[in-house]
């Protein structure tokens, strides 16, 4: 059985054509302290500041994915996941493109450019036609591993993450019960990844590796 380890790209080079600015424009910025895990009381919505230019179907502003209605519909019925409401606290439309680094004209330091982005006004009218978005809430694997026979697997991620060599935990029985879970990366059963996630996944902003267990 194959499994996909998925993470947002957080290490950048000019070879990728993007830096942290592009990633912020793509993923957005969320505003609560901790990402929810399955079984927790989903008291607070995910509050997201987002550029609506080239709005993606899948983004990862923190640990959990944010999904469009279309992507959510493909995983309805998948066991042991939940969805949390996404509330857009700021919407703006700012064109950006891979390979375009003119944002550095706004300042010499990341903090200066972040301050400029933070100063952009909220335009509520941009919500029209945007559709609903949802935080995908998944289990933390470590909370459930003791009940299963689990294998330890070494996974080499592509460039674009802080730690390329990862140790993850998986087994055929576990992935059948928990087709999506968190264990240092988002682990997704292979067929589910290909049918539900891959069609909307922008691999400029994500990295993934496939392994077998």
Backbone as a chain_set.jsonl record, in Angstrom:
{"seq": "XXXXXXXXXXXXXXXXXXXXXXXXXXXXXXXXXXXXXXXXXXXXXXXXXXXXXXXXXXXXXXXXXXXXXXXXXXXXXXXXXXXXXXXXXXXXXXXXXXXXXXXXXXXXXXXXXXXXXXXXXXXXXXXXXXXXXXXXXXXXXXXXXXXXXXXXXXXXXXXXXXXXXXXXXXXXXXXXXXXXXXXXXXXXXXXXXXXXXXXXXXXXXXXXXXXXX", "coords": {"N": [[0.851, -1.192, 0.0], [0.578, 2.197, -0.861], [1.506, 5.381, 0.46], [1.192, 8.874, 0.836], [3.27, 11.472, 1.821], [2.777, 14.746, 2.734], [3.592, 18.183, 2.63], [3.581, 21.729, 3.108], [5.625, 23.843, 1.115], [8.335, 25.29, 2.677], [10.914, 26.129, 2.629], [12.867, 28.031, 0.533], [14.16, 28.764, -2.74], [15.612, 30.662, -5.416], [15.438, 29.026, -7.573], [13.009, 27.746, -7.351], [11.338, 29.774, -7.957], [9.848, 31.175, -6.17], [9.372, 32.811, -2.99], [9.1, 33.426, 0.578], [7.154, 35.427, 0.513], [5.516, 34.882, -1.759], [4.514, 32.456, -0.832], [3.024, 33.301, 1.391], [1.092, 34.86, 0.093], [-0.188, 32.84, -1.302], [-0.988, 30.796, 0.589], [-2.093, 32.21, 2.741], [-2.75, 33.724, 5.989], [-3.261, 32.56, 9.205], [-5.094, 32.812, 12.33], [-5.285, 31.566, 14.979], [-4.014, 30.024, 17.973], [-3.378, 27.257, 18.052], [-3.462, 24.377, 15.936], [-6.353, 22.481, 15.375], [-6.986, 19.073, 16.355], [-8.339, 15.84, 15.522], [-11.169, 14.995, 17.439], [-11.057, 17.022, 19.259], [-12.836, 19.799, 20.681], [-14.373, 21.796, 18.42], [-14.334, 24.737, 18.841], [-13.615, 27.323, 18.028], [-13.631, 29.072, 14.94], [-11.401, 28.802, 12.097], [-9.594, 31.6, 11.567], [-8.874, 33.523, 8.887], [-6.645, 35.43, 6.957], [-6.551, 36.422, 3.639], [-5.31, 36.488, 0.332], [-7.195, 36.889, -2.513], [-6.503, 36.616, -5.112], [-5.928, 34.333, -7.628], [-7.108, 32.165, -6.15], [-6.553, 29.271, -4.326], [-7.56, 25.776, -4.41], [-6.601, 24.17, -2.429], [-4.86, 24.962, 0.43], [-2.321, 25.68, 2.916], [-2.103, 27.241, 5.571], [-1.161, 26.872, 8.158], [-0.655, 24.05, 10.138], [-2.879, 22.446, 9.442], [-4.807, 21.67, 6.514], [-6.533, 23.933, 4.32], [-9.504, 23.801, 2.591], [-11.337, 24.08, -0.452], [-14.89, 24.072, -1.236], [-15.242, 22.275, -3.361], [-13.056, 20.497, -3.183], [-13.472, 19.514, -0.61], [-15.845, 18.082, -1.069], [-14.962, 15.805, -2.327], [-13.896, 14.243, -0.356], [-15.84, 13.68, 1.422], [-17.299, 11.426, 3.626], [-14.978, 10.015, 4.106], [-13.406, 8.23, 6.679], [-12.848, 9.252, 10.11], [-12.116, 11.998, 10.028], [-12.652, 15.551, 10.29], [-14.361, 18.701, 9.809], [-13.759, 22.158, 10.063], [-15.082, 25.437, 10.448], [-14.095, 28.075, 8.259], [-13.374, 31.429, 8.612], [-13.105, 34.412, 6.952], [-11.132, 36.951, 7.852], [-9.8, 39.024, 6.73], [-9.787, 40.086, 3.427], [-8.153, 40.54, 0.379], [-7.045, 41.641, -2.858], [-4.296, 40.974, -4.573], [-2.212, 40.942, -7.164], [0.216, 38.452, -7.993], [3.112, 36.632, -9.055], [4.925, 33.683, -9.885], [8.429, 33.824, -9.968], [8.486, 36.563, -10.04], [9.843, 39.076, -8.252], [9.381, 41.603, -7.33], [8.299, 42.544, -5.014], [10.292, 43.058, -3.204], [10.957, 45.639, -3.618], [9.469, 47.016, -1.877], [10.709, 47.053, 0.528], [13.693, 46.354, 2.453], [13.823, 44.357, 4.272], [12.2, 41.389, 5.499], [10.331, 41.959, 7.483], [9.514, 44.556, 6.897], [8.123, 44.218, 4.506], [6.158, 42.452, 5.338], [4.798, 44.177, 7.076], [3.761, 45.984, 5.24], [1.983, 44.272, 3.826], [0.268, 43.669, 5.952], [-0.921, 46.121, 6.249], [-2.701, 46.362, 4.198], [-6.046, 47.002, 3.214], [-9.114, 45.447, 4.332], [-11.395, 44.023, 2.106], [-14.586, 43.471, 2.036], [-16.324, 42.884, -0.063], [-15.061, 41.121, -1.715], [-15.673, 38.623, -0.897], [-17.899, 37.815, -2.222], [-19.083, 35.34, -4.279], [-16.936, 33.773, -3.671], [-17.277, 31.401, -2.295], [-17.543, 28.722, 0.152], [-14.979, 27.833, 2.479], [-12.984, 25.353, 4.177], [-11.491, 24.109, 7.115], [-9.492, 21.295, 7.294], [-9.624, 18.852, 9.619], [-7.693, 16.528, 11.23], [-6.627, 13.312, 12.613], [-4.052, 13.222, 15.13], [-1.479, 11.113, 14.653], [0.015, 9.906, 16.753], [-1.713, 9.787, 18.88], [-3.205, 7.556, 18.48], [-1.618, 5.422, 17.726], [-0.796, 3.482, 19.74], [-2.741, 1.471, 19.744], [-2.359, -0.114, 17.558], [-0.394, -2.23, 15.381], [2.473, -0.847, 14.366], [4.607, 0.326, 11.823], [7.886, 1.724, 11.505], [9.047, 4.129, 9.337], [11.404, 5.416, 7.057], [11.449, 8.414, 5.326], [12.294, 10.28, 2.515], [12.009, 13.545, 1.849], [11.373, 15.86, -0.866], [13.433, 18.735, -1.815], [12.703, 21.773, -0.117], [11.582, 21.696, 2.33], [12.22, 22.043, 5.856], [13.418, 19.872, 7.18], [14.495, 17.26, 5.456], [14.885, 14.469, 5.618], [12.728, 12.244, 7.07], [11.165, 10.524, 9.767], [8.466, 8.489, 9.849], [5.348, 6.986, 10.872], [3.47, 4.154, 10.191], [1.045, 1.777, 8.929], [-0.566, -0.851, 7.053], [-3.082, -1.578, 8.212], [-3.571, 0.595, 9.876], [-3.703, 2.815, 8.122], [-5.959, 2.177, 6.682], [-7.958, 2.547, 8.559], [-7.499, 5.153, 9.317], [-7.34, 7.196, 6.969], [-6.26, 9.696, 6.48], [-3.895, 11.44, 8.272], [-1.885, 13.12, 10.791], [1.596, 13.108, 11.121], [4.184, 14.429, 11.61], [4.17, 15.152, 8.996], [1.469, 15.578, 6.685], [-0.132, 12.629, 6.204], [-1.428, 10.633, 3.696], [-3.563, 8.244, 2.324], [-2.655, 6.569, -0.666], [-4.316, 6.235, -3.074], [-6.484, 7.841, -2.39], [-5.211, 10.317, -2.169], [-4.498, 10.751, -4.859], [-6.966, 10.891, -6.191], [-8.556, 12.756, -4.782], [-7.024, 14.936, -3.818], [-4.769, 15.558, -5.488], [-5.732, 16.71, -7.997], [-6.159, 19.426, -7.385], [-3.872, 20.365, -6.255], [-1.209, 22.515, -5.957], [1.931, 22.126, -6.894], [4.013, 23.864, -6.839], [3.879, 25.072, -4.43], [3.698, 23.093, -2.559], [5.303, 20.144, -1.271], [5.875, 16.649, -1.779], [6.149, 13.156, -0.974], [6.203, 9.728, -1.861], [5.671, 6.673, -0.229], [5.902, 3.209, 0.775], [4.127, 0.825, 2.778]], "CA": [[0.0, 0.0, 0.0], [1.387, 3.41, -0.874], [1.066, 6.512, 1.273], [1.823, 10.128, 0.427], [3.594, 12.466, 2.846], [2.54, 16.053, 2.109], [3.867, 19.367, 3.445], [3.761, 22.983, 2.382], [7.013, 24.261, 0.914], [8.692, 26.352, 3.62], [12.29, 26.524, 2.337], [12.743, 28.545, -0.827], [15.307, 29.244, -3.499], [15.186, 31.289, -6.664], [15.135, 27.949, -8.524], [11.579, 27.457, -7.242], [10.604, 30.923, -8.463], [9.023, 31.76, -5.116], [9.938, 32.945, -1.658], [8.082, 33.435, 1.632], [6.073, 36.333, 0.117], [4.6, 34.119, -2.61], [3.84, 31.466, 0.009], [1.995, 33.986, 2.183], [0.009, 35.211, -0.821], [-0.882, 31.618, -1.707], [-1.598, 30.062, 1.704], [-2.779, 33.07, 3.683], [-2.272, 33.799, 7.37], [-4.365, 32.234, 10.114], [-4.981, 33.541, 13.583], [-5.434, 31.054, 16.335], [-2.713, 29.552, 18.437], [-3.115, 25.84, 17.828], [-4.293, 23.672, 14.971], [-7.173, 21.448, 15.991], [-6.831, 17.67, 15.987], [-9.597, 15.111, 15.613], [-11.628, 14.713, 18.786], [-11.12, 18.245, 20.044], [-14.028, 20.618, 20.496], [-14.083, 22.824, 17.415], [-14.997, 25.912, 19.392], [-13.296, 28.538, 17.284], [-13.34, 28.897, 13.517], [-10.094, 29.248, 11.639], [-9.69, 32.978, 11.079], [-7.875, 33.531, 7.824], [-6.415, 36.564, 6.071], [-6.254, 35.726, 2.379], [-5.306, 37.101, -0.988], [-8.123, 36.125, -3.352], [-5.937, 36.457, -6.447], [-5.584, 32.922, -7.861], [-7.514, 31.461, -4.93], [-6.337, 27.842, -4.538], [-8.488, 24.821, -3.814], [-5.932, 23.596, -1.259], [-3.803, 25.791, 1.002], [-1.893, 25.209, 4.233], [-1.56, 28.391, 6.292], [-0.466, 26.385, 9.346], [-0.514, 22.599, 9.971], [-4.042, 21.859, 8.783], [-5.144, 22.169, 5.189], [-7.769, 24.659, 4.057], [-10.037, 23.209, 1.366], [-12.546, 24.62, -1.073], [-16.041, 23.166, -1.24], [-15.055, 21.225, -4.365], [-12.143, 19.485, -2.646], [-14.155, 18.86, 0.512], [-16.857, 17.138, -1.551], [-14.31, 14.558, -2.736], [-13.51, 13.427, 0.796], [-16.998, 13.403, 2.271], [-17.414, 9.996, 3.866], [-13.705, 9.46, 4.576], [-13.536, 8.093, 8.138], [-11.926, 9.837, 11.082], [-11.73, 13.381, 9.769], [-13.717, 16.516, 10.576], [-14.178, 19.983, 9.139], [-14.009, 23.337, 10.878], [-15.434, 26.615, 9.659], [-13.103, 29.107, 7.969], [-13.907, 32.789, 8.548], [-12.126, 35.325, 6.366], [-11.079, 38.197, 8.612], [-9.349, 40.055, 5.793], [-9.653, 39.678, 2.031], [-7.595, 41.551, -0.518], [-6.66, 41.095, -4.159], [-2.969, 41.487, -4.906], [-1.59, 40.059, -8.157], [1.592, 37.998, -7.788], [3.468, 35.599, -10.025], [6.18, 33.003, -9.652], [9.518, 34.46, -10.695], [8.39, 38.016, -9.887], [10.308, 39.403, -6.906], [9.321, 43.054, -7.172], [7.885, 42.911, -3.657], [11.446, 43.563, -2.453], [11.002, 47.094, -3.761], [8.713, 47.584, -0.749], [11.553, 47.106, 1.712], [14.886, 45.518, 2.429], [13.667, 43.296, 5.262], [10.91, 40.707, 5.474], [9.399, 42.636, 8.393], [8.956, 45.722, 6.211], [7.14, 43.751, 3.525], [5.03, 41.948, 6.129], [4.034, 45.335, 7.561], [3.004, 46.488, 4.089], [0.853, 43.36, 3.604], [-0.666, 43.841, 7.067], [-1.615, 47.406, 6.116], [-3.69, 46.312, 3.124], [-7.389, 47.015, 3.814], [-10.061, 44.355, 4.1], [-12.453, 44.332, 1.139], [-15.612, 42.435, 2.225], [-17.007, 42.534, -1.312], [-14.345, 40.03, -2.375], [-16.271, 37.348, -0.483], [-18.964, 37.456, -3.16], [-18.684, 34.336, -5.253], [-15.749, 33.034, -3.244], [-17.647, 30.078, -1.823], [-17.103, 28.357, 1.495], [-13.73, 27.094, 2.661], [-13.084, 24.499, 5.353], [-10.275, 23.559, 7.695], [-9.512, 19.84, 7.414], [-9.145, 18.451, 10.941], [-7.312, 15.117, 11.116], [-6.043, 12.791, 13.847], [-2.614, 13.116, 15.366], [-1.226, 9.68, 14.666], [0.548, 9.431, 18.028], [-2.813, 9.562, 19.819], [-3.877, 6.295, 18.162], [-0.651, 4.374, 17.413], [-0.679, 2.375, 20.695], [-3.74, 0.425, 19.51], [-2.081, -0.764, 16.277], [0.979, -2.616, 15.049], [2.908, 0.274, 13.534], [5.966, 0.279, 11.288], [8.642, 2.967, 11.41], [9.473, 4.249, 7.943], [12.21, 6.582, 6.716], [10.946, 9.053, 4.112], [13.108, 11.396, 2.042], [11.187, 14.558, 1.202], [12.092, 16.716, -1.81], [13.869, 20.021, -1.272], [11.595, 22.691, 0.108], [11.171, 21.591, 3.722], [13.355, 22.258, 6.749], [14.057, 18.584, 7.457], [14.106, 16.406, 4.342], [14.792, 13.093, 6.106], [11.678, 12.151, 8.083], [10.728, 9.225, 10.276], [7.017, 8.475, 10.031], [4.815, 5.741, 11.419], [2.334, 3.757, 9.355], [0.821, 0.354, 8.669], [-1.769, -1.018, 6.229], [-4.3, -1.554, 9.027], [-3.797, 1.941, 10.397], [-4.107, 3.736, 7.054], [-7.345, 1.862, 6.32], [-8.822, 3.143, 9.578], [-7.215, 6.595, 9.349], [-6.762, 7.46, 5.646], [-5.532, 10.969, 6.524], [-3.508, 11.766, 9.648], [-0.676, 13.931, 10.923], [2.741, 12.498, 11.808], [5.31, 15.192, 11.102], [3.648, 15.609, 7.704], [0.14, 15.024, 6.465], [-0.024, 11.335, 5.536], [-2.682, 10.397, 2.982], [-3.587, 7.0, 1.542], [-2.24, 6.95, -2.008], [-5.418, 6.398, -4.023], [-7.247, 9.01, -1.956], [-4.432, 11.492, -2.562], [-4.537, 10.953, -6.309], [-8.306, 11.228, -6.678], [-9.193, 13.867, -4.069], [-6.151, 16.082, -3.561], [-3.848, 15.89, -6.581], [-6.252, 17.611, -9.037], [-6.152, 20.833, -6.967], [-2.656, 20.628, -5.487], [-0.2, 23.281, -6.687], [3.205, 21.609, -6.407], [4.948, 24.958, -6.593], [3.749, 25.477, -3.03], [3.706, 21.898, -1.724], [6.199, 19.044, -1.625], [5.333, 15.377, -1.325], [6.915, 11.943, -1.242], [5.397, 8.506, -1.797], [6.362, 5.525, 0.357], [5.066, 2.016, 0.921], [4.183, 0.147, 4.07]], "C": [[0.884, 1.238, 0.0], [0.681, 4.54, -0.132], [1.844, 7.737, 0.809], [2.046, 11.002, 1.654], [3.568, 13.839, 2.183], [2.85, 17.172, 3.095], [3.911, 20.588, 2.537], [5.248, 23.279, 2.239], [7.307, 25.444, 1.833], [10.145, 26.802, 3.464], [12.34, 26.865, 0.855], [14.108, 28.857, -1.427], [14.782, 29.878, -4.776], [14.868, 30.23, -7.724], [13.65, 27.597, -8.511], [10.734, 28.598, -7.809], [9.72, 31.591, -7.435], [9.859, 31.971, -3.864], [8.79, 33.025, -0.659], [6.904, 34.349, 1.282], [5.052, 35.593, -0.74], [3.817, 33.108, -1.766], [2.755, 32.113, 0.858], [0.818, 34.38, 1.309], [-0.839, 33.983, -1.163], [-1.654, 30.99, -0.548], [-2.449, 30.942, 2.605], [-2.153, 32.993, 5.067], [-3.436, 33.529, 8.298], [-4.046, 32.712, 11.519], [-5.617, 32.829, 14.769], [-4.216, 30.236, 16.68], [-2.404, 28.126, 18.0], [-4.021, 25.286, 16.743], [-5.079, 22.592, 15.699], [-6.757, 20.064, 15.503], [-8.172, 16.981, 16.181], [-9.924, 14.787, 17.063], [-11.695, 15.935, 19.669], [-12.39, 19.018, 19.718], [-13.704, 21.773, 19.552], [-14.807, 24.119, 17.777], [-14.819, 27.133, 18.508], [-13.107, 28.232, 15.805], [-11.885, 29.244, 13.232], [-10.266, 30.627, 11.01], [-8.531, 33.231, 10.124], [-7.839, 34.873, 7.108], [-5.913, 36.014, 4.748], [-6.284, 36.672, 1.191], [-6.208, 36.27, -1.889], [-7.614, 35.973, -4.782], [-5.45, 35.019, -6.602], [-5.902, 32.071, -6.621], [-7.372, 29.951, -5.132], [-7.441, 26.989, -3.931], [-7.939, 24.189, -2.56], [-4.824, 24.546, -0.83], [-3.457, 25.238, 2.379], [-1.264, 26.372, 5.003], [-0.835, 28.024, 7.577], [-0.276, 24.881, 9.167], [-1.656, 22.006, 9.159], [-4.272, 22.48, 7.413], [-6.428, 22.983, 5.229], [-8.245, 24.246, 2.675], [-11.236, 23.992, 0.855], [-13.678, 23.612, -0.948], [-15.827, 21.998, -2.196], [-14.144, 20.125, -3.853], [-12.793, 18.76, -1.475], [-15.132, 17.801, 0.013], [-16.243, 15.799, -1.944], [-13.932, 13.675, -1.553], [-14.646, 13.277, 1.802], [-17.116, 11.885, 2.424], [-16.113, 9.326, 4.255], [-13.759, 9.376, 6.099], [-12.48, 8.888, 8.894], [-11.294, 11.149, 10.618], [-12.904, 14.271, 10.164], [-13.39, 17.809, 9.837], [-14.547, 21.104, 10.098], [-14.273, 24.525, 9.957], [-14.215, 27.513, 9.446], [-13.825, 30.445, 7.847], [-12.802, 33.692, 8.006], [-12.18, 36.66, 7.105], [-10.52, 39.35, 7.787], [-9.202, 39.431, 4.417], [-9.083, 40.845, 1.231], [-7.217, 40.866, -1.824], [-5.366, 41.758, -4.6], [-2.316, 40.539, -5.909], [-0.149, 39.707, -7.779], [1.855, 36.882, -8.781], [4.796, 34.972, -9.634], [7.256, 33.646, -10.535], [9.524, 35.972, -10.616], [8.744, 38.36, -8.441], [10.285, 40.915, -6.654], [8.837, 43.486, -5.79], [9.061, 43.427, -2.831], [11.643, 45.059, -2.653], [10.275, 47.788, -2.61], [9.563, 47.697, 0.512], [12.713, 46.149, 1.597], [14.782, 44.331, 3.374], [12.283, 42.671, 5.129], [9.892, 41.442, 6.326], [8.759, 43.85, 7.732], [7.872, 45.305, 5.22], [5.929, 43.173, 4.235], [4.162, 43.101, 6.622], [3.207, 45.944, 6.437], [1.797, 45.597, 3.811], [-0.196, 43.558, 4.693], [-1.477, 45.129, 6.933], [-2.673, 47.398, 5.015], [-5.09, 46.239, 3.723], [-8.188, 45.769, 3.46], [-11.142, 44.825, 3.139], [-13.528, 43.252, 1.232], [-16.285, 42.009, 0.932], [-16.327, 41.382, -2.035], [-14.871, 38.663, -1.962], [-17.352, 36.888, -1.445], [-18.438, 36.48, -4.207], [-17.482, 33.512, -4.855], [-16.078, 31.606, -2.838], [-17.089, 29.809, -0.436], [-15.767, 27.62, 1.439], [-13.76, 26.426, 4.029], [-11.69, 24.085, 5.815], [-10.442, 22.05, 7.822], [-8.852, 19.451, 8.733], [-8.917, 16.946, 10.927], [-6.744, 14.63, 12.447], [-4.547, 13.07, 13.923], [-2.312, 11.631, 15.514], [-0.813, 9.157, 16.025], [-0.549, 9.158, 19.05], [-3.451, 8.195, 19.636], [-2.908, 5.146, 17.898], [-0.632, 3.23, 18.422], [-1.66, 1.23, 20.453], [-3.469, -0.382, 18.246], [-0.631, -1.238, 16.227], [1.479, -1.63, 14.002], [4.353, 0.065, 13.09], [6.586, 1.673, 11.319], [9.288, 3.034, 10.035], [10.291, 5.527, 7.767], [11.749, 7.126, 5.367], [11.855, 10.228, 3.766], [12.213, 12.363, 1.281], [12.016, 15.318, 0.169], [12.569, 17.997, -1.129], [12.661, 20.94, -1.136], [11.037, 22.608, 1.509], [12.418, 21.688, 4.588], [14.133, 20.968, 6.956], [13.607, 17.591, 6.397], [13.972, 14.949, 4.764], [13.801, 13.01, 7.248], [11.491, 10.71, 8.515], [9.234, 9.324, 10.527], [6.59, 7.085, 10.465], [3.539, 5.392, 10.673], [2.217, 2.242, 9.335], [-0.421, 0.242, 7.803], [-3.055, -0.944, 7.04], [-4.609, -0.141, 9.505], [-4.301, 2.875, 9.302], [-5.509, 3.416, 6.55], [-8.324, 2.518, 7.291], [-8.706, 4.669, 9.59], [-6.552, 6.981, 8.023], [-6.014, 8.786, 5.529], [-5.174, 11.232, 7.986], [-2.194, 12.534, 9.637], [0.389, 13.159, 11.689], [4.023, 13.162, 11.299], [5.072, 15.746, 9.71], [2.222, 15.091, 7.641], [0.313, 13.745, 5.661], [-1.389, 10.958, 4.979], [-2.564, 9.098, 2.202], [-3.464, 7.341, 0.057], [-3.368, 7.17, -2.993], [-6.268, 7.616, -3.677], [-6.52, 10.294, -2.345], [-4.6, 11.786, -4.046], [-5.909, 11.405, -6.797], [-8.856, 12.506, -6.056], [-8.325, 15.114, -3.983], [-5.34, 16.514, -4.779], [-4.438, 16.836, -7.625], [-6.18, 19.093, -8.68], [-4.869, 21.232, -6.258], [-1.623, 21.335, -6.363], [1.177, 22.904, -6.133], [4.32, 22.645, -6.428], [4.995, 25.279, -5.105], [3.681, 24.304, -2.057], [4.818, 20.963, -2.192], [5.578, 17.755, -1.102], [6.277, 14.247, -1.699], [5.99, 10.753, -1.062], [6.247, 7.402, -1.18], [5.372, 4.383, 0.519], [5.2, 1.458, 2.328], [3.471, -1.197, 3.956]], "O": [[1.837, 1.321, 0.776], [-0.546, 4.638, -0.104], [3.013, 7.639, 0.436], [1.123, 11.243, 2.432], [4.257, 14.068, 1.189], [2.43, 17.126, 4.251], [4.237, 20.49, 1.354], [6.034, 22.995, 3.142], [6.625, 26.467, 1.783], [10.561, 27.765, 4.109], [11.904, 26.076, 0.018], [15.068, 29.169, -0.722], [13.637, 29.65, -5.166], [14.118, 30.497, -8.664], [13.095, 27.197, -9.534], [9.554, 28.411, -8.107], [8.93, 32.473, -7.771], [10.926, 31.376, -3.707], [7.644, 32.729, -0.998], [5.777, 34.085, 1.702], [3.852, 35.667, -0.476], [2.615, 32.924, -1.958], [1.679, 31.54, 1.029], [-0.333, 34.253, 1.727], [-2.059, 34.08, -1.297], [-2.839, 30.686, -0.683], [-3.43, 30.468, 3.178], [-1.164, 32.293, 5.286], [-4.476, 34.18, 8.205], [-2.894, 32.981, 11.858], [-6.41, 33.43, 15.493], [-3.473, 29.803, 15.799], [-1.273, 27.829, 17.617], [-5.187, 25.664, 16.634], [-4.535, 21.876, 16.539], [-6.247, 19.904, 14.394], [-9.035, 17.47, 16.911], [-9.056, 14.355, 17.822], [-12.324, 15.898, 20.726], [-12.942, 18.904, 18.624], [-12.864, 22.619, 19.855], [-15.756, 24.532, 17.111], [-15.766, 27.883, 18.271], [-12.483, 27.229, 15.457], [-11.224, 29.902, 14.035], [-11.0, 30.788, 10.035], [-7.363, 33.162, 10.506], [-8.877, 35.394, 6.699], [-4.964, 35.231, 4.72], [-7.158, 37.53, 1.067], [-6.004, 35.062, -2.017], [-8.232, 35.271, -5.582], [-4.65, 34.543, -5.797], [-5.041, 31.348, -6.119], [-8.01, 29.397, -6.027], [-8.166, 27.436, -3.042], [-8.699, 23.72, -1.712], [-3.952, 24.894, -1.626], [-4.199, 24.432, 2.941], [-0.041, 26.479, 5.08], [0.017, 28.78, 8.043], [0.225, 24.464, 8.123], [-1.434, 21.163, 8.291], [-3.973, 23.652, 7.183], [-7.299, 22.751, 6.067], [-7.495, 24.325, 1.702], [-12.043, 24.5, 1.633], [-13.459, 22.452, -0.6], [-16.185, 20.863, -1.883], [-14.422, 18.944, -4.061], [-12.683, 17.54, -1.356], [-15.236, 16.73, 0.612], [-16.918, 14.77, -1.901], [-13.675, 12.485, -1.729], [-14.429, 12.797, 2.915], [-17.038, 11.153, 1.437], [-16.127, 8.176, 4.693], [-14.123, 10.355, 6.751], [-11.387, 9.155, 8.395], [-10.097, 11.376, 10.795], [-14.021, 13.787, 10.349], [-12.29, 17.984, 9.311], [-15.521, 21.009, 10.845], [-13.756, 24.601, 8.843], [-13.401, 27.687, 10.353], [-14.773, 30.578, 7.073], [-11.696, 33.725, 8.546], [-13.156, 37.403, 6.995], [-10.743, 40.516, 8.11], [-8.576, 38.383, 4.259], [-9.494, 41.993, 1.402], [-7.086, 39.643, -1.875], [-5.338, 42.937, -4.952], [-1.908, 39.439, -5.536], [0.606, 40.557, -7.306], [0.922, 36.261, -9.289], [5.684, 35.649, -9.115], [7.013, 33.966, -11.699], [10.472, 36.608, -11.077], [8.027, 37.98, -7.515], [11.073, 41.435, -5.864], [8.949, 44.658, -5.432], [8.858, 44.155, -1.86], [12.419, 45.682, -1.928], [10.439, 48.988, -2.392], [9.169, 48.37, 1.465], [12.719, 45.25, 0.756], [15.575, 43.395, 3.28], [11.327, 43.321, 4.709], [8.725, 41.546, 5.95], [7.589, 44.143, 7.977], [6.834, 45.958, 5.11], [4.796, 43.372, 3.795], [2.935, 43.016, 6.59], [2.075, 46.374, 6.66], [0.699, 46.105, 3.583], [-1.393, 43.611, 4.411], [-2.593, 45.217, 7.446], [-3.461, 48.338, 4.914], [-5.304, 45.476, 4.665], [-7.965, 45.131, 2.431], [-11.733, 45.888, 3.327], [-13.407, 42.216, 0.579], [-16.771, 40.882, 0.836], [-16.944, 40.731, -2.878], [-14.557, 37.657, -2.597], [-17.688, 35.704, -1.483], [-17.477, 36.764, -4.92], [-17.047, 32.644, -5.611], [-15.261, 30.703, -3.012], [-16.271, 30.57, 0.081], [-15.47, 26.893, 0.491], [-14.469, 26.871, 4.931], [-10.825, 23.755, 5.003], [-11.426, 21.578, 8.394], [-7.663, 19.694, 8.935], [-9.835, 16.176, 10.645], [-6.414, 15.439, 13.313], [-3.864, 13.142, 12.901], [-2.84, 10.973, 16.411], [-1.242, 8.073, 16.422], [-0.345, 8.384, 19.986], [-4.157, 7.715, 20.523], [-3.337, 3.993, 17.849], [-0.464, 2.083, 18.009], [-1.423, 0.118, 20.923], [-4.267, -1.25, 17.892], [0.236, -0.72, 16.931], [0.966, -1.586, 12.884], [5.21, -0.325, 13.883], [5.887, 2.676, 11.176], [9.988, 2.111, 9.619], [9.916, 6.588, 8.266], [11.669, 6.388, 4.385], [12.151, 11.066, 4.617], [11.718, 12.043, 0.201], [13.236, 15.412, 0.309], [12.162, 18.304, -0.009], [11.726, 20.888, -1.934], [10.123, 23.355, 1.858], [13.532, 21.448, 4.122], [15.363, 20.965, 6.913], [12.468, 17.126, 6.428], [13.052, 14.261, 4.323], [14.003, 13.635, 8.289], [11.642, 9.787, 7.715], [8.786, 10.148, 11.325], [7.373, 6.135, 10.429], [2.639, 6.221, 10.536], [3.156, 1.523, 9.675], [-1.255, 1.148, 7.809], [-4.02, -0.315, 6.608], [-5.768, 0.272, 9.536], [-5.231, 3.647, 9.531], [-6.187, 4.306, 6.036], [-9.389, 2.986, 6.889], [-9.68, 5.379, 9.84], [-5.327, 7.082, 7.958], [-5.232, 8.984, 4.599], [-6.055, 11.245, 8.846], [-1.491, 12.594, 8.628], [0.128, 12.622, 12.765], [4.842, 12.524, 10.637], [5.717, 16.712, 9.303], [1.819, 14.26, 8.454], [0.847, 13.777, 4.552], [-2.386, 10.962, 5.702], [-1.578, 8.878, 1.5], [-4.09, 8.286, -0.422], [-3.388, 8.188, -3.686], [-6.719, 8.337, -4.567], [-7.147, 11.251, -2.799], [-4.818, 12.931, -4.44], [-6.003, 12.215, -7.719], [-9.552, 13.267, -6.73], [-8.836, 16.231, -4.066], [-5.237, 17.706, -5.067], [-3.715, 17.705, -8.113], [-6.144, 19.937, -9.575], [-4.785, 22.332, -5.711], [-1.214, 20.804, -7.396], [1.542, 23.318, -5.033], [5.457, 22.336, -6.071], [6.025, 25.707, -4.585], [3.612, 24.513, -0.846], [5.221, 20.987, -3.355], [4.847, 17.763, -0.111], [7.091, 14.367, -2.614], [5.1, 10.769, -0.212], [7.403, 7.215, -1.56], [4.16, 4.571, 0.413], [6.236, 1.596, 2.978], [3.396, -1.941, 4.934]]}, "num_chains": 1, "name": "protein.A"}
